[in-house]
Coordinates of C-alpha atoms in Angstrom, one line a residue:
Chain A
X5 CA 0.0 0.0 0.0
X6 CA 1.0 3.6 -1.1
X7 CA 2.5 5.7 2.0
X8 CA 0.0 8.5 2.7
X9 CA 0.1 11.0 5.2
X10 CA -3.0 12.8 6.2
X11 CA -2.6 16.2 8.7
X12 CA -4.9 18.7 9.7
X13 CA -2.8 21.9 10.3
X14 CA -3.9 24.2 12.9
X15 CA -3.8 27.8 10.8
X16 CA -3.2 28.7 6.9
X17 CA 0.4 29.2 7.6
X18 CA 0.5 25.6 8.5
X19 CA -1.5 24.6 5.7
X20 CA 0.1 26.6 2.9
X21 CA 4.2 25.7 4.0
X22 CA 2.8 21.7 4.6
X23 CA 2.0 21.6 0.7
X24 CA 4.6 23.7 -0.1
X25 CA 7.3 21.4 1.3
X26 CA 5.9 18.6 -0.5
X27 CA 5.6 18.7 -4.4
X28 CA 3.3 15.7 -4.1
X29 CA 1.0 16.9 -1.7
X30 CA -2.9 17.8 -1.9
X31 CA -5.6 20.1 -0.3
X32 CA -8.4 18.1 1.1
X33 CA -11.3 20.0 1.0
X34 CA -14.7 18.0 1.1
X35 CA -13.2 15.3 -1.1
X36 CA -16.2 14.7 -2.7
X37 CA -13.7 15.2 -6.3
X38 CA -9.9 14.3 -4.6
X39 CA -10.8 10.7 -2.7
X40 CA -12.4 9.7 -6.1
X41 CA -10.0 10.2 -8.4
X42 CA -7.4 8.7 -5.6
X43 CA -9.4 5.8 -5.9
X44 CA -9.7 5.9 -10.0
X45 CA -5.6 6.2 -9.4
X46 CA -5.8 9.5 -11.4
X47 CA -4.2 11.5 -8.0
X48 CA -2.1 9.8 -5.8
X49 CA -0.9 12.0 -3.5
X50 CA 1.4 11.4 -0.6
X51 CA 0.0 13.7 1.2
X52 CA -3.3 15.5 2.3
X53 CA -3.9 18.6 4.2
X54 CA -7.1 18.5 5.3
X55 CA -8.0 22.3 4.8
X56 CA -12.1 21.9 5.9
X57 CA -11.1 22.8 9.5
X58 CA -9.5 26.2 8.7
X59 CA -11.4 29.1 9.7
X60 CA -13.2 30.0 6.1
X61 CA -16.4 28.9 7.2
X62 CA -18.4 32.2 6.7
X63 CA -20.1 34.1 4.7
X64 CA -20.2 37.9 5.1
X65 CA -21.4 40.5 4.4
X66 CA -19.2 43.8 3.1
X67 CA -19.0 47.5 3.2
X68 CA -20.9 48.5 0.3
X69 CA -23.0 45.8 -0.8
X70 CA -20.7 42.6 -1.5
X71 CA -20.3 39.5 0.2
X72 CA -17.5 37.5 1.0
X73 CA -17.5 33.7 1.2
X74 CA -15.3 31.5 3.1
X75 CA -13.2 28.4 0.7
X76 CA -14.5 25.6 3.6
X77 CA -18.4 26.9 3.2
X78 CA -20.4 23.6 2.1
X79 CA -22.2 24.0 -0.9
X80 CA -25.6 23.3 0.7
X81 CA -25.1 26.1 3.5
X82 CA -24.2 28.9 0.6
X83 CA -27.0 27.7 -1.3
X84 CA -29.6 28.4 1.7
X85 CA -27.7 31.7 3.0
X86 CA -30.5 34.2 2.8
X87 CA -27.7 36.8 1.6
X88 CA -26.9 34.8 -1.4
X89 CA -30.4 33.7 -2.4
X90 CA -31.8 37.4 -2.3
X91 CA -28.7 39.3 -3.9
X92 CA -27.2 36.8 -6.0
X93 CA -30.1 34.0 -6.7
X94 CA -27.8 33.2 -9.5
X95 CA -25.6 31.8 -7.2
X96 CA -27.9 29.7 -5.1
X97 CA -29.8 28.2 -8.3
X98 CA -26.3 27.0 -9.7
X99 CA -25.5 25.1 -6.5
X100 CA -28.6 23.5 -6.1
X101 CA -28.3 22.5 -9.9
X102 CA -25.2 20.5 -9.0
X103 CA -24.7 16.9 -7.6
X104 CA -27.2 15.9 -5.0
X105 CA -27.9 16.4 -1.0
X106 CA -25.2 14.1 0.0
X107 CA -22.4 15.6 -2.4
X108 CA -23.6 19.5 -1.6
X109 CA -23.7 18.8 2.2
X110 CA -19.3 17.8 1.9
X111 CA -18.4 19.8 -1.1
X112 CA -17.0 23.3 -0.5
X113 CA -16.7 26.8 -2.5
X114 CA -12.9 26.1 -2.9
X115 CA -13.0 22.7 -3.8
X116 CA -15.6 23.1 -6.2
X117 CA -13.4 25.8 -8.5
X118 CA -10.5 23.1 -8.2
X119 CA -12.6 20.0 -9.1
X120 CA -11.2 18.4 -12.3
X121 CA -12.8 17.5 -16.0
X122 CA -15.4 14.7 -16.0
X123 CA -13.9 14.1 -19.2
X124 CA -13.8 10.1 -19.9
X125 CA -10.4 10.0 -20.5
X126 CA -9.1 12.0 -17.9
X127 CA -11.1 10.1 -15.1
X128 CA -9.9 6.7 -16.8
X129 CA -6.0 6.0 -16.2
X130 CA -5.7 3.2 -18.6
X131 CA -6.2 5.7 -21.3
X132 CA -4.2 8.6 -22.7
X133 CA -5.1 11.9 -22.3
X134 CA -3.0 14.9 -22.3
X135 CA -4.3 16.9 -19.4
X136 CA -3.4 13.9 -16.7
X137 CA -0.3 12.2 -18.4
X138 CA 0.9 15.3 -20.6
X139 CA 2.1 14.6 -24.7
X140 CA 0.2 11.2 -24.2
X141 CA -2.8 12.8 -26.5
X142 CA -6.3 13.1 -26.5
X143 CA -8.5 10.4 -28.1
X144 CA -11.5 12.5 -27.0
X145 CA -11.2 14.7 -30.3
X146 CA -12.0 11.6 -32.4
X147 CA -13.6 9.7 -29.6
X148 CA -16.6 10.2 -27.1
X149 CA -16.6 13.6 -27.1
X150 CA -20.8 14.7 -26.8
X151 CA -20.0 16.5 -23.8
X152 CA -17.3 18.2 -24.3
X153 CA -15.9 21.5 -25.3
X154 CA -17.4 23.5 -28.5
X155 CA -15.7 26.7 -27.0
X156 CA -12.0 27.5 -25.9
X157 CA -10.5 23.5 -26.5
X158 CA -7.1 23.2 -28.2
X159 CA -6.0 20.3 -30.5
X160 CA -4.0 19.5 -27.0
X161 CA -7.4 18.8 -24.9
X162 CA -11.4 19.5 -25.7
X163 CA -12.6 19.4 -21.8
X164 CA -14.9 20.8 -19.9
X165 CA -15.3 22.8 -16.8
X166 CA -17.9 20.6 -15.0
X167 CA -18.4 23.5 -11.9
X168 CA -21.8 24.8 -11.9
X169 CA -21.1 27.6 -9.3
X170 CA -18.4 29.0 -11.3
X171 CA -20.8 30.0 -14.0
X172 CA -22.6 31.9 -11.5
X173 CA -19.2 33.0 -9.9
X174 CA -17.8 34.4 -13.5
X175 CA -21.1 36.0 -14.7
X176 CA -20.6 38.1 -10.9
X177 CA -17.0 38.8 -12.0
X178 CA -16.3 37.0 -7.9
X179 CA -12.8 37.8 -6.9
X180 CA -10.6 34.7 -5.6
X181 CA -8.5 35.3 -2.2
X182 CA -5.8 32.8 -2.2
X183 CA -2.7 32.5 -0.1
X184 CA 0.5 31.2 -1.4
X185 CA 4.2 31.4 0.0
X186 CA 4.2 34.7 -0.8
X187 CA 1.2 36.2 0.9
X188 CA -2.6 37.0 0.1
X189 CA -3.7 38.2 -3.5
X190 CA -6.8 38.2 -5.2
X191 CA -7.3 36.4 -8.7
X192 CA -10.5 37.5 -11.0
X193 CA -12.6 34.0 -11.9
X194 CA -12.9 34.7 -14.6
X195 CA -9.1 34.6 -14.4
X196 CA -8.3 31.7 -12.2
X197 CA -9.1 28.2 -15.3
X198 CA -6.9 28.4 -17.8
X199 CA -7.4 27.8 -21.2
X200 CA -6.1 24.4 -22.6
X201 CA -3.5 25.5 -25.1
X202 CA -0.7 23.1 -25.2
X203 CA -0.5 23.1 -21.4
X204 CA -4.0 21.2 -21.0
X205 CA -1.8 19.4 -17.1
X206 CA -3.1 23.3 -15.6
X207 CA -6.5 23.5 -15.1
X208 CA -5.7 26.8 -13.4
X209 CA -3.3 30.0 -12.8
X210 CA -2.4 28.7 -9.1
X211 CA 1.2 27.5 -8.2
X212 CA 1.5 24.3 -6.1
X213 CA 1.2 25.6 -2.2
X214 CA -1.6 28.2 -3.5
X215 CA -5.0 28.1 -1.0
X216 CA -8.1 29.5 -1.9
X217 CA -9.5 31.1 1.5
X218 CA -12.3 33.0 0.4
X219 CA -14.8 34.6 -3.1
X220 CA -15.5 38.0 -2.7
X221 CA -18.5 38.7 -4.8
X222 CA -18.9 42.3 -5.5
X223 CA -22.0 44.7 -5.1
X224 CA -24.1 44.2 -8.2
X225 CA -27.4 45.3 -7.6
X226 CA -28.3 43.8 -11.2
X227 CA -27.7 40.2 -9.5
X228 CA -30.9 40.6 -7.3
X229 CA -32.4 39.5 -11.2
X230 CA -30.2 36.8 -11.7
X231 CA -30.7 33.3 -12.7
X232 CA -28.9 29.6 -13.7
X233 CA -30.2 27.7 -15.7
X234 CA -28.7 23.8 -17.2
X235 CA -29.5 21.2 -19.7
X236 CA -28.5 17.8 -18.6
X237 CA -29.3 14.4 -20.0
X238 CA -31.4 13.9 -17.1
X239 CA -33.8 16.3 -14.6
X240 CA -31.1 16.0 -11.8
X241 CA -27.9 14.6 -11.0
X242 CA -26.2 15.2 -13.9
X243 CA -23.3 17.9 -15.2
X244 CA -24.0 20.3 -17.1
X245 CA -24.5 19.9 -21.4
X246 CA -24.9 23.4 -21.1
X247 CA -25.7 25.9 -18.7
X248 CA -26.7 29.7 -18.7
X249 CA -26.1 31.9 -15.3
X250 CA -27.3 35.6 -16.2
X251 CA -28.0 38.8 -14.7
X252 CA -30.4 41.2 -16.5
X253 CA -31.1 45.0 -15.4
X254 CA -33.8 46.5 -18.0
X255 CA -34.3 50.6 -17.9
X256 CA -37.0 51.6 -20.8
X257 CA -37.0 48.8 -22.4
X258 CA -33.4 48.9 -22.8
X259 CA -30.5 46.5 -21.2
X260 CA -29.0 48.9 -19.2
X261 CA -27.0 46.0 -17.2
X262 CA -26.1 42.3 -18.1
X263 CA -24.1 39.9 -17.2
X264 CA -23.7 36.6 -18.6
X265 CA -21.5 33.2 -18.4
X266 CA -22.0 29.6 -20.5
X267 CA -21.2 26.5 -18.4
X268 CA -20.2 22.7 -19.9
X269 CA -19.5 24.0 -23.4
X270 CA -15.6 25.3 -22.4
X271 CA -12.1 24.4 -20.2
X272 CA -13.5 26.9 -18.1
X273 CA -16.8 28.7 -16.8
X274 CA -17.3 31.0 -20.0
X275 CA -18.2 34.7 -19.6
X276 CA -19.8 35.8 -22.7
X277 CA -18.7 39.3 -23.0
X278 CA -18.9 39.8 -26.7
X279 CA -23.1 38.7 -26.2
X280 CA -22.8 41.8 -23.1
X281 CA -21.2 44.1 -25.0
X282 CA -23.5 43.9 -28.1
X283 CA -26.3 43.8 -25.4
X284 CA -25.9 46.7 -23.7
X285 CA -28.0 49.8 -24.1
X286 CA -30.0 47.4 -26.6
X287 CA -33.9 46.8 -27.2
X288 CA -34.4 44.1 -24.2
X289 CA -35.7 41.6 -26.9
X290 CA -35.9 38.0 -27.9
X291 CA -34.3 39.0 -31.5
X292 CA -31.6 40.8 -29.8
X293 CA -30.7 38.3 -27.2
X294 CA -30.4 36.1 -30.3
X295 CA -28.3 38.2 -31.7
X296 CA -25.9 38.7 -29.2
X297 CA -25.5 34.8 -28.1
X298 CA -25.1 34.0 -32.0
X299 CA -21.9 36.7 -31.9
X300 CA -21.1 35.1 -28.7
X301 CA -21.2 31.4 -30.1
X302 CA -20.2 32.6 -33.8
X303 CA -16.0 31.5 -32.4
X304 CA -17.3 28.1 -31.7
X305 CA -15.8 24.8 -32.9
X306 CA -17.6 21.7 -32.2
X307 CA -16.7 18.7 -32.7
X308 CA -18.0 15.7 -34.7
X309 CA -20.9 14.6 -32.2
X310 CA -21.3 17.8 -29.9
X311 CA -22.4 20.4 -32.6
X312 CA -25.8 19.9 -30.7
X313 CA -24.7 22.4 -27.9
X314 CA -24.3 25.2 -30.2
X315 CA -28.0 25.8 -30.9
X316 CA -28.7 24.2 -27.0
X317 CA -27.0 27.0 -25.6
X318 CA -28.4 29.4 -27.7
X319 CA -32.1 28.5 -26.5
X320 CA -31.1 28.0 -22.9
X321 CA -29.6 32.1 -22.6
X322 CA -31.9 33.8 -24.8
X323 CA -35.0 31.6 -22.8
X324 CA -32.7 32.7 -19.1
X325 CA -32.7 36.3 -20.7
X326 CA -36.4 36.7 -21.7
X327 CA -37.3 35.2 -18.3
X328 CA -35.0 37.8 -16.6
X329 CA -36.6 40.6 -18.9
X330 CA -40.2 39.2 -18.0
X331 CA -41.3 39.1 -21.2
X332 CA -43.0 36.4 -23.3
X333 CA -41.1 35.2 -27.0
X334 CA -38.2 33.3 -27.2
X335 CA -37.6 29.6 -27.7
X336 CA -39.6 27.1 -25.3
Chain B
X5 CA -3.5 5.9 12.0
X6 CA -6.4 6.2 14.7
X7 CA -10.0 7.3 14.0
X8 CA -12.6 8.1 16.7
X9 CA -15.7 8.7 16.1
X10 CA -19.4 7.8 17.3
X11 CA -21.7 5.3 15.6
X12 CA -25.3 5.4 16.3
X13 CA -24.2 7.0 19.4
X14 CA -21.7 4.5 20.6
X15 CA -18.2 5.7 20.6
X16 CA -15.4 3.8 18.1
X17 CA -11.7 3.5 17.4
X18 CA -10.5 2.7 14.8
X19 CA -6.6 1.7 14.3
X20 CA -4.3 1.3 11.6
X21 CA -6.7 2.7 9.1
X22 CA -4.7 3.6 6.2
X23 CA -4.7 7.7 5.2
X24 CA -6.8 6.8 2.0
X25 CA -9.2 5.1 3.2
X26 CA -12.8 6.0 3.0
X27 CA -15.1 6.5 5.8
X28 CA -17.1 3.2 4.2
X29 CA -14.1 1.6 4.4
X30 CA -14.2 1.8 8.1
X31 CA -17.4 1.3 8.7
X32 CA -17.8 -2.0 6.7
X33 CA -14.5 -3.4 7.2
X34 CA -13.0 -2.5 10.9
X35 CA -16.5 -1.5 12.8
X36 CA -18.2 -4.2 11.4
X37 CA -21.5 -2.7 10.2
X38 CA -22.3 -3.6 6.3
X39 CA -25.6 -1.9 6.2
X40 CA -24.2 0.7 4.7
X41 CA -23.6 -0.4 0.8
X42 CA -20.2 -0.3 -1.3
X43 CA -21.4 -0.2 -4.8
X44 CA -20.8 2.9 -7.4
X45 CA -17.3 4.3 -5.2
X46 CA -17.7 7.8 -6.8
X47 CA -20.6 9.0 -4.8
X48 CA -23.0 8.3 -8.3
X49 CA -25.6 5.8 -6.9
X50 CA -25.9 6.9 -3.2
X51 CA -26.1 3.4 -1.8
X52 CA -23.4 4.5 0.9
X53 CA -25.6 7.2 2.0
X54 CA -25.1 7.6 6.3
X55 CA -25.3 10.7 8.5
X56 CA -22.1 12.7 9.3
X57 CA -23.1 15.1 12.1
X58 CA -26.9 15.2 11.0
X59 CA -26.2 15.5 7.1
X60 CA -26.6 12.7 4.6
X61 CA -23.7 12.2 2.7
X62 CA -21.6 9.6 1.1
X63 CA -19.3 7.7 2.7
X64 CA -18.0 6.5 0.1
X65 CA -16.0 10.0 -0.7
X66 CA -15.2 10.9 2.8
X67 CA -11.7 10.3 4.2
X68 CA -11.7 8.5 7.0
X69 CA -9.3 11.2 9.2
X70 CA -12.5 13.8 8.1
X71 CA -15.0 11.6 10.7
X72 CA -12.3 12.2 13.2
X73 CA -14.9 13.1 16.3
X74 CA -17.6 13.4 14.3
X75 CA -21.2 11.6 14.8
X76 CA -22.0 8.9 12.1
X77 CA -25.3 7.6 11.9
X78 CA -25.6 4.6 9.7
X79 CA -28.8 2.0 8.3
X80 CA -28.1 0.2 11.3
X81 CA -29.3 2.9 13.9
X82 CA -31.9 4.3 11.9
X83 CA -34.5 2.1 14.0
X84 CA -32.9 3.5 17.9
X85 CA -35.4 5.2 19.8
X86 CA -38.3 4.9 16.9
X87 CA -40.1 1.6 19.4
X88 CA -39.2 -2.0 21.0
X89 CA -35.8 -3.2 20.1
X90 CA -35.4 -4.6 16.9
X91 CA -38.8 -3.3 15.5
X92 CA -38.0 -1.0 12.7
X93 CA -38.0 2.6 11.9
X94 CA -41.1 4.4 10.3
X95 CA -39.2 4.2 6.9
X96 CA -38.6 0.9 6.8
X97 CA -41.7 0.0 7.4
X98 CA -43.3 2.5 5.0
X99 CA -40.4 0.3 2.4
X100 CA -41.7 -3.4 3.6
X101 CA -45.4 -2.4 3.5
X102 CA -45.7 -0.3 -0.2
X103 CA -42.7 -3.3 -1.3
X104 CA -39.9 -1.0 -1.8
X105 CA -37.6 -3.2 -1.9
X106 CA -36.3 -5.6 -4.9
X107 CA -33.3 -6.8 -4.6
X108 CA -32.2 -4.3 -1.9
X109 CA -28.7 -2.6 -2.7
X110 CA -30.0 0.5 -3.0
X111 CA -32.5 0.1 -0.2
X112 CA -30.4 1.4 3.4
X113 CA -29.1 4.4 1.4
X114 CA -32.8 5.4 0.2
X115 CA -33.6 4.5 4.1
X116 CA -31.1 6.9 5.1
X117 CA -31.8 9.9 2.8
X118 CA -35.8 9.9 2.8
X119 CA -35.6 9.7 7.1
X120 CA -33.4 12.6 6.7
X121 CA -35.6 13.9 4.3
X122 CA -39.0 13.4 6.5
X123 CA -37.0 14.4 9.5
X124 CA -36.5 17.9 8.1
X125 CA -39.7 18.1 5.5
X126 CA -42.5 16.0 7.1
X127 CA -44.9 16.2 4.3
X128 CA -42.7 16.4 1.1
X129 CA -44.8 17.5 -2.5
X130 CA -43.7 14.6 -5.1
X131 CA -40.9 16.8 -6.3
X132 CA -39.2 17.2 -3.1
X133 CA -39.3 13.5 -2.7
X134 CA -37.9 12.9 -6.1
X135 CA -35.3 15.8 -5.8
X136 CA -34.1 14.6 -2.0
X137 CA -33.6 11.0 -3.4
X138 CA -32.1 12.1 -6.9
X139 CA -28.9 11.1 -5.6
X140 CA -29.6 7.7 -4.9
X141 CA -29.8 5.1 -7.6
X142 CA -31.9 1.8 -7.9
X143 CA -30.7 -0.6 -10.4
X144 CA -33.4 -2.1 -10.3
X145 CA -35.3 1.1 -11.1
X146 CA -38.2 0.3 -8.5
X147 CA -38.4 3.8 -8.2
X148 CA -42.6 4.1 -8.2
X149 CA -42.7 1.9 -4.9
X150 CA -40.0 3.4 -3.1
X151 CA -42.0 6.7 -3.7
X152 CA -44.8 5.2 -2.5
X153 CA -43.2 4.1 0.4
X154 CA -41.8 7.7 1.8
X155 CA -45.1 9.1 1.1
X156 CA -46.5 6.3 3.0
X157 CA -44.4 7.3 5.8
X158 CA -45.3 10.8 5.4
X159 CA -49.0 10.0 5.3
X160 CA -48.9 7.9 8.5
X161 CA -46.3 10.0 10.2
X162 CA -49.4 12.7 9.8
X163 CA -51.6 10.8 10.9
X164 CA -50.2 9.9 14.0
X165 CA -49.6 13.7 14.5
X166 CA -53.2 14.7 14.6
X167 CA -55.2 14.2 16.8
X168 CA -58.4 13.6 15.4
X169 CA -56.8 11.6 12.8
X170 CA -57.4 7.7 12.4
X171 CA -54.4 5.9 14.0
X172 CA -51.9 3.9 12.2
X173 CA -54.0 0.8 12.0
X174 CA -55.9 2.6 9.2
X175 CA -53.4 4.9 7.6
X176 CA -54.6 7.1 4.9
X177 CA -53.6 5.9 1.4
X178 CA -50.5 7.2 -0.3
X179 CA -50.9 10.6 -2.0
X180 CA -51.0 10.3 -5.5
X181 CA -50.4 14.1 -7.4
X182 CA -49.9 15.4 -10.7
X183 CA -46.1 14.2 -11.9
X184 CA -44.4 17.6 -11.8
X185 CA -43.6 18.4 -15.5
X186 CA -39.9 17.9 -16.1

């Protein structure tokens, strides 16, 4: 049997020089992601730092309108804070569209951003693939590949992001606190996944030692009309084949505030900012939500049995955006 | 290493449990109580399901150093306190009278997570039900009894709750609503 050590440090400090010390080390969080890959042999660390006893437990609320969220907060408590559900529904609907009771009552907000592809290949270590045993290749491209990427991929890796909340996180442009060896700093989301390139082994910009401690989500007073919606091959349980978190701020009959982010269609949660920018200060209509996504998917490149998601993401945000504008039209 | 926790409110150790090892692991293998089901090991199918300090979750994906003085409630104490010992809890009643049960991997996790369910939504719509159990998985796809059965419990767990209504002799028959439209 492998050696593995298991510790739960006392402070950050402790936490963040423990995995720093040792390049084969891991965060344990909730493990609802970590234990089962151990067990699929896709991580084998030799050791865990059990971080869910740190003091990132709360959620608060800041100066000004924002709130900030603790990295060891349990998916199921964030999703039933009355904060989150009346400023940022967005966020709330998002968790509650991921995993089920007994995942959401373990998982936390850190270990949620962190959690790996549910790509078939990555989760299968008999197989190559090029984001767990770099230059091995990716037989996804010409293999099963439905639910994978049609935004972002390389010819290196076509995964997906399979978080939920980080839609919902990216749409809110949330800000990431994260401690590393060389103190706190603050990462956008919309920042932190990476882009596959032909690095597809880094799912993210952090260094090995780096701890999430907290989200901040800014004030956006647009977020109070927010929403997440996902298409799934079944009516729960299931990631994401695409998924739509949106905010929606109508003065007029004008957009006078959006924001909006595609889930299980990229490497990582997808903010669409060229479907924003043609939004804003736009008639708040069916035929120019269309519009917009269409610019926003116009960049994407499916592949052979995933083209599906192009016109699936297209309904699901212009339906999320009518609903938001509280009008009738759009694609049932 | 050494693990303590409690188990249907007795106290266990646990030694030389190996660092990856699950809390299932444990529970099966050193504490001796299989109720709790190893099938799906990625916290799919739900058949693990046990409480960790009131929650359902699966034990499957927690390590085994995360129960450290913790309080586990598994299948095996769902019936303490609920009557006589070695009757059976409201729920598992409710599963042997509407015939929940085929061939039974599935059943002590569904046990689990609809008394959790009941305990903290006493008279669930047919959506909550289905929503509350989505994360376990019959194989056998039974899953019209095993509704029946937690609104059975529901029904008579009303029952017994008001006064003027019949006892649990005569329980009323099991709610049948509108299939929500998903």
């Amino acid at each position: 049997m492998r050696t593995l050590r298991y510790q739960r440090p006392e402070g950050v400090e402790a936490a963040v020089s423990a995995v720093n010390a040792t390049p084969g080390a891991r965060y344990l969080g909730g493990g609802t992601n970590l234990v089962d890959l151990m067990k699929l042999g896709v991580e084998t660390p030799d050791l865990l730092v059990d971080v869910s006893g740190l003091p990132h437990h709360d959620i608060e609320e800041l100066p000004g309108g924002g709130v900030r969220i603790g990295a060891a907060v349990r998916n199921s408590d964030l999703a039933a804070d009355p904060l989150v559900r009346t400023r940022y529904p967005v966020v709330s609907q998002a968790l509650l569209a991921g995993a089920s009771d007994q995942l959401r009552n373990v998982a936390t907000v850190g270990g949620n951003l962190l959690q790996r592809t549910r790509c078939l290949y990555f989760q299968d270590a008999g197989k190559p693939c090029n984001k767990r045993a770099p230059g091995t290749g990716c037989p996804a491209i010409e293999g099963v590949h439905r639910n994978l990427a049609i935004l972002g991929a390389s010819p290196h890796c076509v995964a997906t992001h399979p978080s939920d909340l980080a839609v919902a996180l990216a749409a809110l442009d949330a800000q990431v606190l994260v401690e590393g060896g060389t103190g706190p700093r603050e990462i956008p989301l919309t920042e932190l996944h990476r882009l596959p390139g032909d690095r597809p082994e880094r799912d993210t910009v952090l260094e090995h030692g780096d701890l999430i401690t907290h989200v901040r989500l800014p004030a956006a007073p647009e977020a109070v009309n927010s929403a997440y919606r996902k298409a799934r091959d079944r009516a729960s349980f299931a990631f994401a084949l695409s998924s739509v978190g949106a905010a929606l701020e109508v003065r007029d009959g004008l957009v006078h505030r959006v924001r909006l982010a595609l889930g299980g269609v990229a490497p990582k949660p997808w903010r669409a900012r060229a479907a924003e920018e043609r939004l804003r200060g736009a008639p708040a209509t069916p035929e120019a939500f269309t519009r917009a996504v269409e610019a926003e998917l116009s960049v994407a490149e499916p592949l052979r049995d995933n083209a599906f998601k192009v016109p699936l993401t297209r309904h699901l945000a212009v339906r999320v955006l009518c609903d938001l504008a509280g009008r009738a039209g759009g694609p049932r | 290493m050494r693990v303590s926790f409690t188990v249907n409110g007795r106290r266990h150790e646990a030694d030389d449990v190996w660092e990856g090892e699950s809390l299932l692991f444990v529970l099966r293998e050193r504490l001796g109580l299989p109720g709790s089901k190893n099938a799906c090991e990625q916290g799919e199918c739900g058949s693990c399901t046990v409480r960790l300090d009131g929650e359902v979750v699966c034990a499957c994906l927690v390590a085994a150093g995360q129960a450290q003085g913790r309080e586990v409630r598994t299948v095996e104490g769902l019936a303490d306190g609920a009557g006589p010992p070695g009757g059976l809890a409201p729920i598992q009643q409710a599963f042997v009278d509407a015939g929940a049960v085929q061939c039974g991997f599935c059943t002590p996790g569904l046990l689990v997570t609809a008394d959790a369910l009941l305990e903290r939504q006493p008279s669930p719509s047919d959506a909550d039900i289905r929503e509350a159990l989505s994360g376990n998985l019959c194989r056998c796809t039974g899953y019209e009894k095993i509704l029946d059965a937690v609104r059975l419990a529901a029904a008579r767990s009303a029952a017994g709750a008001a006064p003027t209504a019949p006892g649990p002799e005569a329980p009323p028959a099991p709610r049948s609503e509108p299939e929500p439209g998903e």
